[in-house]
mmCIF file of C-alpha atoms in Angstrom:
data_model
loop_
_atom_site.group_PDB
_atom_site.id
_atom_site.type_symbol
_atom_site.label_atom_id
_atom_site.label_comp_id
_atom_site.label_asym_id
_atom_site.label_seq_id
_atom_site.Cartn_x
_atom_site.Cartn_y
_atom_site.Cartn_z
ATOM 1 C CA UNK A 8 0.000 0.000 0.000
ATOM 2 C CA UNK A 9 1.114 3.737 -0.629
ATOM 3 C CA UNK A 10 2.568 5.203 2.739
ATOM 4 C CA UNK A 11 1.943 9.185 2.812
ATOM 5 C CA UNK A 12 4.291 10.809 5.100
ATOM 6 C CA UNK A 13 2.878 13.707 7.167
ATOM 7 C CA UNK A 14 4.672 15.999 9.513
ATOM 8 C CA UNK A 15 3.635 19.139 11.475
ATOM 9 C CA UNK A 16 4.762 22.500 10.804
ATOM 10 C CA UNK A 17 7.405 22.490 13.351
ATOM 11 C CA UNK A 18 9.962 20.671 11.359
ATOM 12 C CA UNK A 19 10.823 23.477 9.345
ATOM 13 C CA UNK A 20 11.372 21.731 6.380
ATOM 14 C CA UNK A 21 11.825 23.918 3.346
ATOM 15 C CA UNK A 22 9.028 24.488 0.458
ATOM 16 C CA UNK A 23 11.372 23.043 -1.686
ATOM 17 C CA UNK A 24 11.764 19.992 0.491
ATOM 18 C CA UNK A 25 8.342 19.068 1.307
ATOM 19 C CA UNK A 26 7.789 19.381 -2.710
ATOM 20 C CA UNK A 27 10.737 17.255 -3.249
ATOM 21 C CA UNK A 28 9.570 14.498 -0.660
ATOM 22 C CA UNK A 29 6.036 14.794 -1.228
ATOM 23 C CA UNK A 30 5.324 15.806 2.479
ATOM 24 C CA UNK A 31 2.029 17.174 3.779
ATOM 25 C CA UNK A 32 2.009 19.331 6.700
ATOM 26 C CA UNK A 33 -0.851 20.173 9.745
ATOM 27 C CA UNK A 34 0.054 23.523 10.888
ATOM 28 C CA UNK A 35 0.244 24.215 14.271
ATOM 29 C CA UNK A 36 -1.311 28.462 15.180
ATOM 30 C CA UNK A 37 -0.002 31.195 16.192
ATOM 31 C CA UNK A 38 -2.004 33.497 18.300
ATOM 32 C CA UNK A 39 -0.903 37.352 17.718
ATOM 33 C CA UNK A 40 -3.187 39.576 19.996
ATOM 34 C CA UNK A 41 -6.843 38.893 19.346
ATOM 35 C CA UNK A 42 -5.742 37.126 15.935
ATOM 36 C CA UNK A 43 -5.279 33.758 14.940
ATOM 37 C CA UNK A 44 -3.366 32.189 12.438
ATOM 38 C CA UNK A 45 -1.893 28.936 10.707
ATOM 39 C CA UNK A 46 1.875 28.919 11.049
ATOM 40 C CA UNK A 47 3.323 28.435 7.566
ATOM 41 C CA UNK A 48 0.387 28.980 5.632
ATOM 42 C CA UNK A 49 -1.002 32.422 7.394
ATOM 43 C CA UNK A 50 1.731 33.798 8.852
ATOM 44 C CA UNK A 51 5.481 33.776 8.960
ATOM 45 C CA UNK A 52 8.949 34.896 10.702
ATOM 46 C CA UNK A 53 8.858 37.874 9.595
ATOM 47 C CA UNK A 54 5.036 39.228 11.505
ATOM 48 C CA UNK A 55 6.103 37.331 14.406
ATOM 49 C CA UNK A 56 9.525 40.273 14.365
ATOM 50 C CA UNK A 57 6.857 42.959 13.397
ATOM 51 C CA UNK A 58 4.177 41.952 16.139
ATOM 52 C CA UNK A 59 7.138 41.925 18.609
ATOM 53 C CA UNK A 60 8.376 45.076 17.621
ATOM 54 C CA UNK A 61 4.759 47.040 17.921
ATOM 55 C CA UNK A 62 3.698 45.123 21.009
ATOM 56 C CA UNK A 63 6.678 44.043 22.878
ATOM 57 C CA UNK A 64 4.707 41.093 23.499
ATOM 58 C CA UNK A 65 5.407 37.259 22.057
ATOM 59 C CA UNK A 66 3.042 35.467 20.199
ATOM 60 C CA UNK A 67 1.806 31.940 21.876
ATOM 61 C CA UNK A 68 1.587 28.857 19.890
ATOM 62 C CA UNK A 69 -1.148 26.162 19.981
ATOM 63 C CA UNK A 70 -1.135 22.718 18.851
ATOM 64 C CA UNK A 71 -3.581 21.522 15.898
ATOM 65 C CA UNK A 72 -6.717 20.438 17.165
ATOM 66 C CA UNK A 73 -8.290 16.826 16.710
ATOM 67 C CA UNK A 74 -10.104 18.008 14.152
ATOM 68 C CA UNK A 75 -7.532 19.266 12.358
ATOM 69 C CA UNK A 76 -5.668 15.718 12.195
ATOM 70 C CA UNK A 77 -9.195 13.662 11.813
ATOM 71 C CA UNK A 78 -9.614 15.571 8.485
ATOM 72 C CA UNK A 79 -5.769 15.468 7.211
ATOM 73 C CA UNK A 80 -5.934 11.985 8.048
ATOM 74 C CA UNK A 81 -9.071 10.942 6.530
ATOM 75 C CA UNK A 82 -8.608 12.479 3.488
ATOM 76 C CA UNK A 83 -4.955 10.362 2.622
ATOM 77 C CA UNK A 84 -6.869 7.260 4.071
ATOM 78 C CA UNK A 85 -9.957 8.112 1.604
ATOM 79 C CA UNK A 86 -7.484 7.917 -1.666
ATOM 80 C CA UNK A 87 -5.892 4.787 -0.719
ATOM 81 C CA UNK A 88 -2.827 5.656 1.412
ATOM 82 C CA UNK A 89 -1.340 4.077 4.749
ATOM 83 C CA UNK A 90 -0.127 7.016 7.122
ATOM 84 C CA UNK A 91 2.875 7.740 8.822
ATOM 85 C CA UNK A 92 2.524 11.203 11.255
ATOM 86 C CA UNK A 93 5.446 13.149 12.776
ATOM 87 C CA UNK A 94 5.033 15.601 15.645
ATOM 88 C CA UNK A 95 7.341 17.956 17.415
ATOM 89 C CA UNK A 96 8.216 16.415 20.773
ATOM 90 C CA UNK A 97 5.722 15.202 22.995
ATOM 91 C CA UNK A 98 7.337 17.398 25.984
ATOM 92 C CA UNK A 99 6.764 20.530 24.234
ATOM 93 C CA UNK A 100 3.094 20.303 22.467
ATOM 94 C CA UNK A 101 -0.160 18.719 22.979
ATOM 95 C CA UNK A 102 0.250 17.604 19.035
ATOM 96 C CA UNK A 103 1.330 14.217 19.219
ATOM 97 C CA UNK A 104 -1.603 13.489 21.807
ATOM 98 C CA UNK A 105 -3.913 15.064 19.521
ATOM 99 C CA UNK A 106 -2.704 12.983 16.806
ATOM 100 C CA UNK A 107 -2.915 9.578 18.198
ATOM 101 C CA UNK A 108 -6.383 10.032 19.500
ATOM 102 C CA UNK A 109 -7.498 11.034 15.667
ATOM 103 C CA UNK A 110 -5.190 8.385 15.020
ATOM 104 C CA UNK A 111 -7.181 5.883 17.167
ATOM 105 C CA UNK A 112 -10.295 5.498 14.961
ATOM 106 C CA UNK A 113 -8.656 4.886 12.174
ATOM 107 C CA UNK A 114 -6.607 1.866 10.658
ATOM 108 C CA UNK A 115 -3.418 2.801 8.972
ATOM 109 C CA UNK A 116 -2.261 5.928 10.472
ATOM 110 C CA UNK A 117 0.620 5.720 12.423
ATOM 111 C CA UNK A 118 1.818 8.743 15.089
ATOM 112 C CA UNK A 119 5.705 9.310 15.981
ATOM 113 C CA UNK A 120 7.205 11.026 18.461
ATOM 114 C CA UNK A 121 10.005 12.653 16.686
ATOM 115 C CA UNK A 122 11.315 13.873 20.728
ATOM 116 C CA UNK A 123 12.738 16.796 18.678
ATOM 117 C CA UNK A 124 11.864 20.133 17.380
ATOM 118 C CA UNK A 125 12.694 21.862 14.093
ATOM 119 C CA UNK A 126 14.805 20.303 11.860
ATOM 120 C CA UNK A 127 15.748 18.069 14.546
ATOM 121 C CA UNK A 128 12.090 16.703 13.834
ATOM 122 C CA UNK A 129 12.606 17.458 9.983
ATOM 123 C CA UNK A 130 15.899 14.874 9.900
ATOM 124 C CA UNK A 131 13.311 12.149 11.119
ATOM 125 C CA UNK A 132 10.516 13.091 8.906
ATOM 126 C CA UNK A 133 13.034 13.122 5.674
ATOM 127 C CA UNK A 134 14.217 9.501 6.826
ATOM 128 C CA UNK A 135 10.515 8.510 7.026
ATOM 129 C CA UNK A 136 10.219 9.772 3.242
ATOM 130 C CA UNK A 137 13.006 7.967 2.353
ATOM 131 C CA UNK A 138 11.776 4.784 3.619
ATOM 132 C CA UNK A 139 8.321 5.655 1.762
ATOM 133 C CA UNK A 140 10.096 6.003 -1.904
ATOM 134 C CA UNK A 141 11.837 2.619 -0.768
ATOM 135 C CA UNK A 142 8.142 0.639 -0.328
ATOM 136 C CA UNK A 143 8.939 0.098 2.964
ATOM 137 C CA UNK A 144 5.476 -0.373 4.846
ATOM 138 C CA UNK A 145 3.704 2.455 7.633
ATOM 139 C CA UNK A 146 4.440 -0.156 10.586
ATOM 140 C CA UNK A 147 8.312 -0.391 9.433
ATOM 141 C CA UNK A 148 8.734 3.275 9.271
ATOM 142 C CA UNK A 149 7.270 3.977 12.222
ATOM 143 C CA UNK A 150 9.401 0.757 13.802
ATOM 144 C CA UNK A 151 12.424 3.058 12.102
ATOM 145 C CA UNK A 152 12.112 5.896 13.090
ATOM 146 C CA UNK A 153 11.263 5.897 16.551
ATOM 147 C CA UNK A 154 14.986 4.193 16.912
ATOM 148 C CA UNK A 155 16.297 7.001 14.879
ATOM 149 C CA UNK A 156 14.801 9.746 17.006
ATOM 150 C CA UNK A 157 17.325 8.872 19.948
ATOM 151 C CA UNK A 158 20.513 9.251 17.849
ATOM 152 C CA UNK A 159 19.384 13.154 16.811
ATOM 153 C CA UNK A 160 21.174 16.168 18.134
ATOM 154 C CA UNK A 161 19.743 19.496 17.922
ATOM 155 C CA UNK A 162 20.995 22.748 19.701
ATOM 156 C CA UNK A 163 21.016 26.051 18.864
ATOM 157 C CA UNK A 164 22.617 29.226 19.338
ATOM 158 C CA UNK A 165 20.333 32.344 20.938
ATOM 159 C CA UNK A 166 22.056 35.980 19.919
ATOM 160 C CA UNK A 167 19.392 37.823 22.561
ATOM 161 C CA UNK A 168 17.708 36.114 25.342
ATOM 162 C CA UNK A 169 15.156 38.891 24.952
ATOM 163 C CA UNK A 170 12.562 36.566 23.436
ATOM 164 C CA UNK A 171 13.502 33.934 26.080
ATOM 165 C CA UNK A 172 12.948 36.660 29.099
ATOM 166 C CA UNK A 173 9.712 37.735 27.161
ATOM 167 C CA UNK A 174 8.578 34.652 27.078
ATOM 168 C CA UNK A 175 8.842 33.981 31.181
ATOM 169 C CA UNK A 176 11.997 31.479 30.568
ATOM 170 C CA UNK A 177 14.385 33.461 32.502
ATOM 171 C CA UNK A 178 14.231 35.849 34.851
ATOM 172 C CA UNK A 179 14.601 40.084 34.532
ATOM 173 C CA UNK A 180 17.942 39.545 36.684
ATOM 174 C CA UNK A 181 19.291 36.823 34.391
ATOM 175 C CA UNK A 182 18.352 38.183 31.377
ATOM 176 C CA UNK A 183 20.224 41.699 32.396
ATOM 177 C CA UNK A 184 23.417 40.101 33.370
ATOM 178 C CA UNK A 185 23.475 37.668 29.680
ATOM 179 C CA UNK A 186 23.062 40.848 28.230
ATOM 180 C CA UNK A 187 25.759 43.231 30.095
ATOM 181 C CA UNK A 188 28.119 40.020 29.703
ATOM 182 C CA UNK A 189 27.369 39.483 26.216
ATOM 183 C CA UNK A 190 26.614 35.938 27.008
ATOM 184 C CA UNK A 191 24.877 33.784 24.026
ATOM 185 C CA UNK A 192 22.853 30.637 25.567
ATOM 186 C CA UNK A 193 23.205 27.502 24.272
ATOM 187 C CA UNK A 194 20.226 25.505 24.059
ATOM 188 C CA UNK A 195 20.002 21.904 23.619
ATOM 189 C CA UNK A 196 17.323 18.961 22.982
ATOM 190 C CA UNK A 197 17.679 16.338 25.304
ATOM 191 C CA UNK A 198 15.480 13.422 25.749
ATOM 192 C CA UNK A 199 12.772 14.922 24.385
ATOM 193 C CA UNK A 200 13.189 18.549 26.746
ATOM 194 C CA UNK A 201 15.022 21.323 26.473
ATOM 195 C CA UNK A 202 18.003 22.252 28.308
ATOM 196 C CA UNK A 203 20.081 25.318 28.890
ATOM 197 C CA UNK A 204 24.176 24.451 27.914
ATOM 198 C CA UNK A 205 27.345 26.699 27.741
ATOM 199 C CA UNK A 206 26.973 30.487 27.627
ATOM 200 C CA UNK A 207 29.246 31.763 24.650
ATOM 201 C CA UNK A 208 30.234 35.320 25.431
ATOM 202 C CA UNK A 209 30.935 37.628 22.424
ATOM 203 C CA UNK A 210 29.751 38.841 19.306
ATOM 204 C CA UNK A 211 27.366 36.484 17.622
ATOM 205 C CA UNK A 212 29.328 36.002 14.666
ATOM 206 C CA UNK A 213 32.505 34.860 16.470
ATOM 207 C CA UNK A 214 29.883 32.895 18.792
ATOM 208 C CA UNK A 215 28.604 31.022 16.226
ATOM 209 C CA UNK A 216 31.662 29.705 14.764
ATOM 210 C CA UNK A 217 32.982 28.249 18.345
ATOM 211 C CA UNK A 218 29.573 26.521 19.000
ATOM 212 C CA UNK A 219 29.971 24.762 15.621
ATOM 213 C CA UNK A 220 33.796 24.141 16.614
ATOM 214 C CA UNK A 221 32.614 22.674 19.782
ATOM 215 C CA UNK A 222 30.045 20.468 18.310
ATOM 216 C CA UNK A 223 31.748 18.923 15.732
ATOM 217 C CA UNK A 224 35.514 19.097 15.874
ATOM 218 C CA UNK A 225 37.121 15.577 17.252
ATOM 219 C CA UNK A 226 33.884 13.774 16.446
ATOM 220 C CA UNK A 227 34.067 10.282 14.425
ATOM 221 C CA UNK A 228 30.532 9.455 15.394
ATOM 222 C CA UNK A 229 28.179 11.419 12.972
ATOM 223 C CA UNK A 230 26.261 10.002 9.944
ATOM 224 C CA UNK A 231 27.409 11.756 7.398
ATOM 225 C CA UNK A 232 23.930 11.527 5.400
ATOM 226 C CA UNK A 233 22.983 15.243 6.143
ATOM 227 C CA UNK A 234 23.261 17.578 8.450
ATOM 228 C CA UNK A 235 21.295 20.972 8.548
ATOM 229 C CA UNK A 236 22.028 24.772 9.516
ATOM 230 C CA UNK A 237 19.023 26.156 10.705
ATOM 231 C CA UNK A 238 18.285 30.083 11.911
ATOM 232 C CA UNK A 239 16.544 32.942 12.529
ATOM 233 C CA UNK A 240 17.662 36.053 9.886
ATOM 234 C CA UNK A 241 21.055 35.348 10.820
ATOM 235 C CA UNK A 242 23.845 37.387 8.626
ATOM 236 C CA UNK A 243 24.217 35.014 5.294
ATOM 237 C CA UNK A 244 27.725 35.397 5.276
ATOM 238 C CA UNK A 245 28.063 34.092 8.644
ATOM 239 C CA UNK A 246 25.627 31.165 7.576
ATOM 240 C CA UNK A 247 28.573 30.809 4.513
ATOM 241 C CA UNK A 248 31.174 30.808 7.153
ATOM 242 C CA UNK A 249 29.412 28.010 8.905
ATOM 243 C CA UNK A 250 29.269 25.816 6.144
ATOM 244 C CA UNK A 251 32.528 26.325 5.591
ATOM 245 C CA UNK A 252 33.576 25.201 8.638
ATOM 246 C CA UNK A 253 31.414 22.235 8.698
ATOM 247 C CA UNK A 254 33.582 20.963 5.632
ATOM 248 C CA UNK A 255 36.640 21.650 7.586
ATOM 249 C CA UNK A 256 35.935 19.870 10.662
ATOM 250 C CA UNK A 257 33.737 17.137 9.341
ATOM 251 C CA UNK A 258 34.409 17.045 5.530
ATOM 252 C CA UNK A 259 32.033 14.592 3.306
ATOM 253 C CA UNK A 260 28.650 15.337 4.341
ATOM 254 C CA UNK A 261 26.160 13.860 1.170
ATOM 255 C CA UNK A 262 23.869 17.245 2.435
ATOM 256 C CA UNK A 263 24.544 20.501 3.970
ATOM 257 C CA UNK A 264 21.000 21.624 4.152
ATOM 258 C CA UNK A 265 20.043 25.892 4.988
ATOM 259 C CA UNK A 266 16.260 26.116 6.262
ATOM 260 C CA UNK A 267 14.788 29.518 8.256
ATOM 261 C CA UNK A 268 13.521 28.200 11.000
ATOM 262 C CA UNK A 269 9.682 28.723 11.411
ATOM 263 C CA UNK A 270 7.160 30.372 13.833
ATOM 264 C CA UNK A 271 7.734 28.276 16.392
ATOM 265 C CA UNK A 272 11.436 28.126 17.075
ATOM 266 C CA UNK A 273 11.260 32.342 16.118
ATOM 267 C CA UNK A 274 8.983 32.970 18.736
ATOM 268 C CA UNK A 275 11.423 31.357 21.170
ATOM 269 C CA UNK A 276 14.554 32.106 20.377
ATOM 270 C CA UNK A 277 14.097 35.447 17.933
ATOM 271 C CA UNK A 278 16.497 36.703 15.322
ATOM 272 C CA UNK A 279 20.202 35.937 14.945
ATOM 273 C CA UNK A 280 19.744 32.071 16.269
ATOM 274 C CA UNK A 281 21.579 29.235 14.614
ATOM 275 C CA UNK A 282 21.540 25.927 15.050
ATOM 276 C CA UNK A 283 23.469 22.523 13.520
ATOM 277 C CA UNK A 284 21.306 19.425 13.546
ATOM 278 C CA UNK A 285 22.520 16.184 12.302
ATOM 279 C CA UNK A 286 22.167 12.500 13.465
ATOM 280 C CA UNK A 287 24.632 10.243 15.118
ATOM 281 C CA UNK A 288 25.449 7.127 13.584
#
């Protein structure tokens, strides 16, 4: 049976990529004031900056309803496809419950818990695709993947902890000190959660280039599939500079991928984040 692969909008997956791997995508919303609006489709990085800006408020993020995954799901069942569903970690959304309860009353739709976010997420959804263009059944990709989502490391950069602070995830003291000291967070999945790592002090640019230093150089352990560079309007030379230095510490990557992260990660983290995300092997 055909296997459709379907992934929330959290994995910030590129247009281009979801075209080239025939993904669909259930968008999570984004509430802005009194309005609200599908992430991806109705509103993007960019009016989550503005909205910011005007209000000095964050937008707050909600997961897609059950209805919202009965009627995805339904309609791939209705034209003859099996389903395989990936979420953004359980920890951090109602989605994946939402999913496997639409999921319930219906044979052939399977729900994973990518225990990631962004292209963390995306790196497991791709895989899935893969294993769709290969024939490989819904029950063996989910089987898959789920042992794939353990080997995944995703972390990020954060320029400003202003969105963090805004956002009630540190406090008015902390977030005065990071940003007297200079001091760039690093923020890491981990089982699912996030976690606060080293503080980088500096400029952003010089920042960025010793996180990506620290994560990669000495390693011998990284599938060399893909890895991706994900961000928020970071400087695109600096983005250059990091691929560059990918190929100097861990040369022979198949895929250096560049996606903008989406709503969710942005209203987080705000501008000038960067992240590497690649899978151990």
């Amino acid at each position: 049976m055909k296997v459709k692969i379907i992934s929330d909008s959290t994995c910030d997956l590129s247009p281009e990529l979801v075209q080239k791997y025939d993904i669909a995508i259930v968008p999570l919303y984004v509430l802005m004031g009194d309005s609200t609006r599908k992430d991806g489709l109705e509103v993007k990085p960019e009016d989550i900056y503005d909205f910011v800006s005007r209000t000095g408020k964050l937008p707050s993020t909600s997961a897609p309803n059950l209805g919202d995954f009965i009627d995805e799901f339904k309609k791939w069942r209705d034209e003859g496809y099996e389903i395989v569903h990936f979420n953004i970690s359980s920890d951090f959304s109602s989605a994946y419950q939402n999913a496997c309860t639409a999921a319930s009353d219906m044979d052939g739709v399977y729900v994973v818990d990518t225990r990631n976010l962004s292209t963390g997420s995306g790196l497991v959804v791709l895989r899935g695709a893969e294993l769709a263009q290969q024939g490989k059944s819904a029950a063996e990709i989910k089987l898959e993947c789920e042992k794939m989502t353990g080997k995944v490391e995703a972390s990020f950069v954060v320029d400003s902890i202003d969105y963090l602070h805004k956002g009630g995830r540190c406090s008015s003291v902390a977030a005065l000190g990071a940003n007297l000291l200079k001091l760039k967070p690093l923020i890491e999945v981990l089982d699912g959660k996030m976690k606060a790592g080293k503080k980088y002090r500096g400029g952003i640019d010089k920042v960025i280039i010793n996180y990506v230093t620290d994560k990669l150089r000495g390693r011998s352990d990284i599938d060399k599939k893909r890895i991706f560079i994900t961000h928020t309007k970071c400087n695109p030379v600096v983005v250059q500079q990091v691929r560059g230095k990918i190929n100097e510490l861990y040369p022979g990557f198949e895929e250096i991928l560049e996606t903008t992260a989406g709503c969710t990660v942005t209203s987080h983290c705000g501008p000038g984040t960067l992240g590497i995300l690649f899978v151990r092997k």
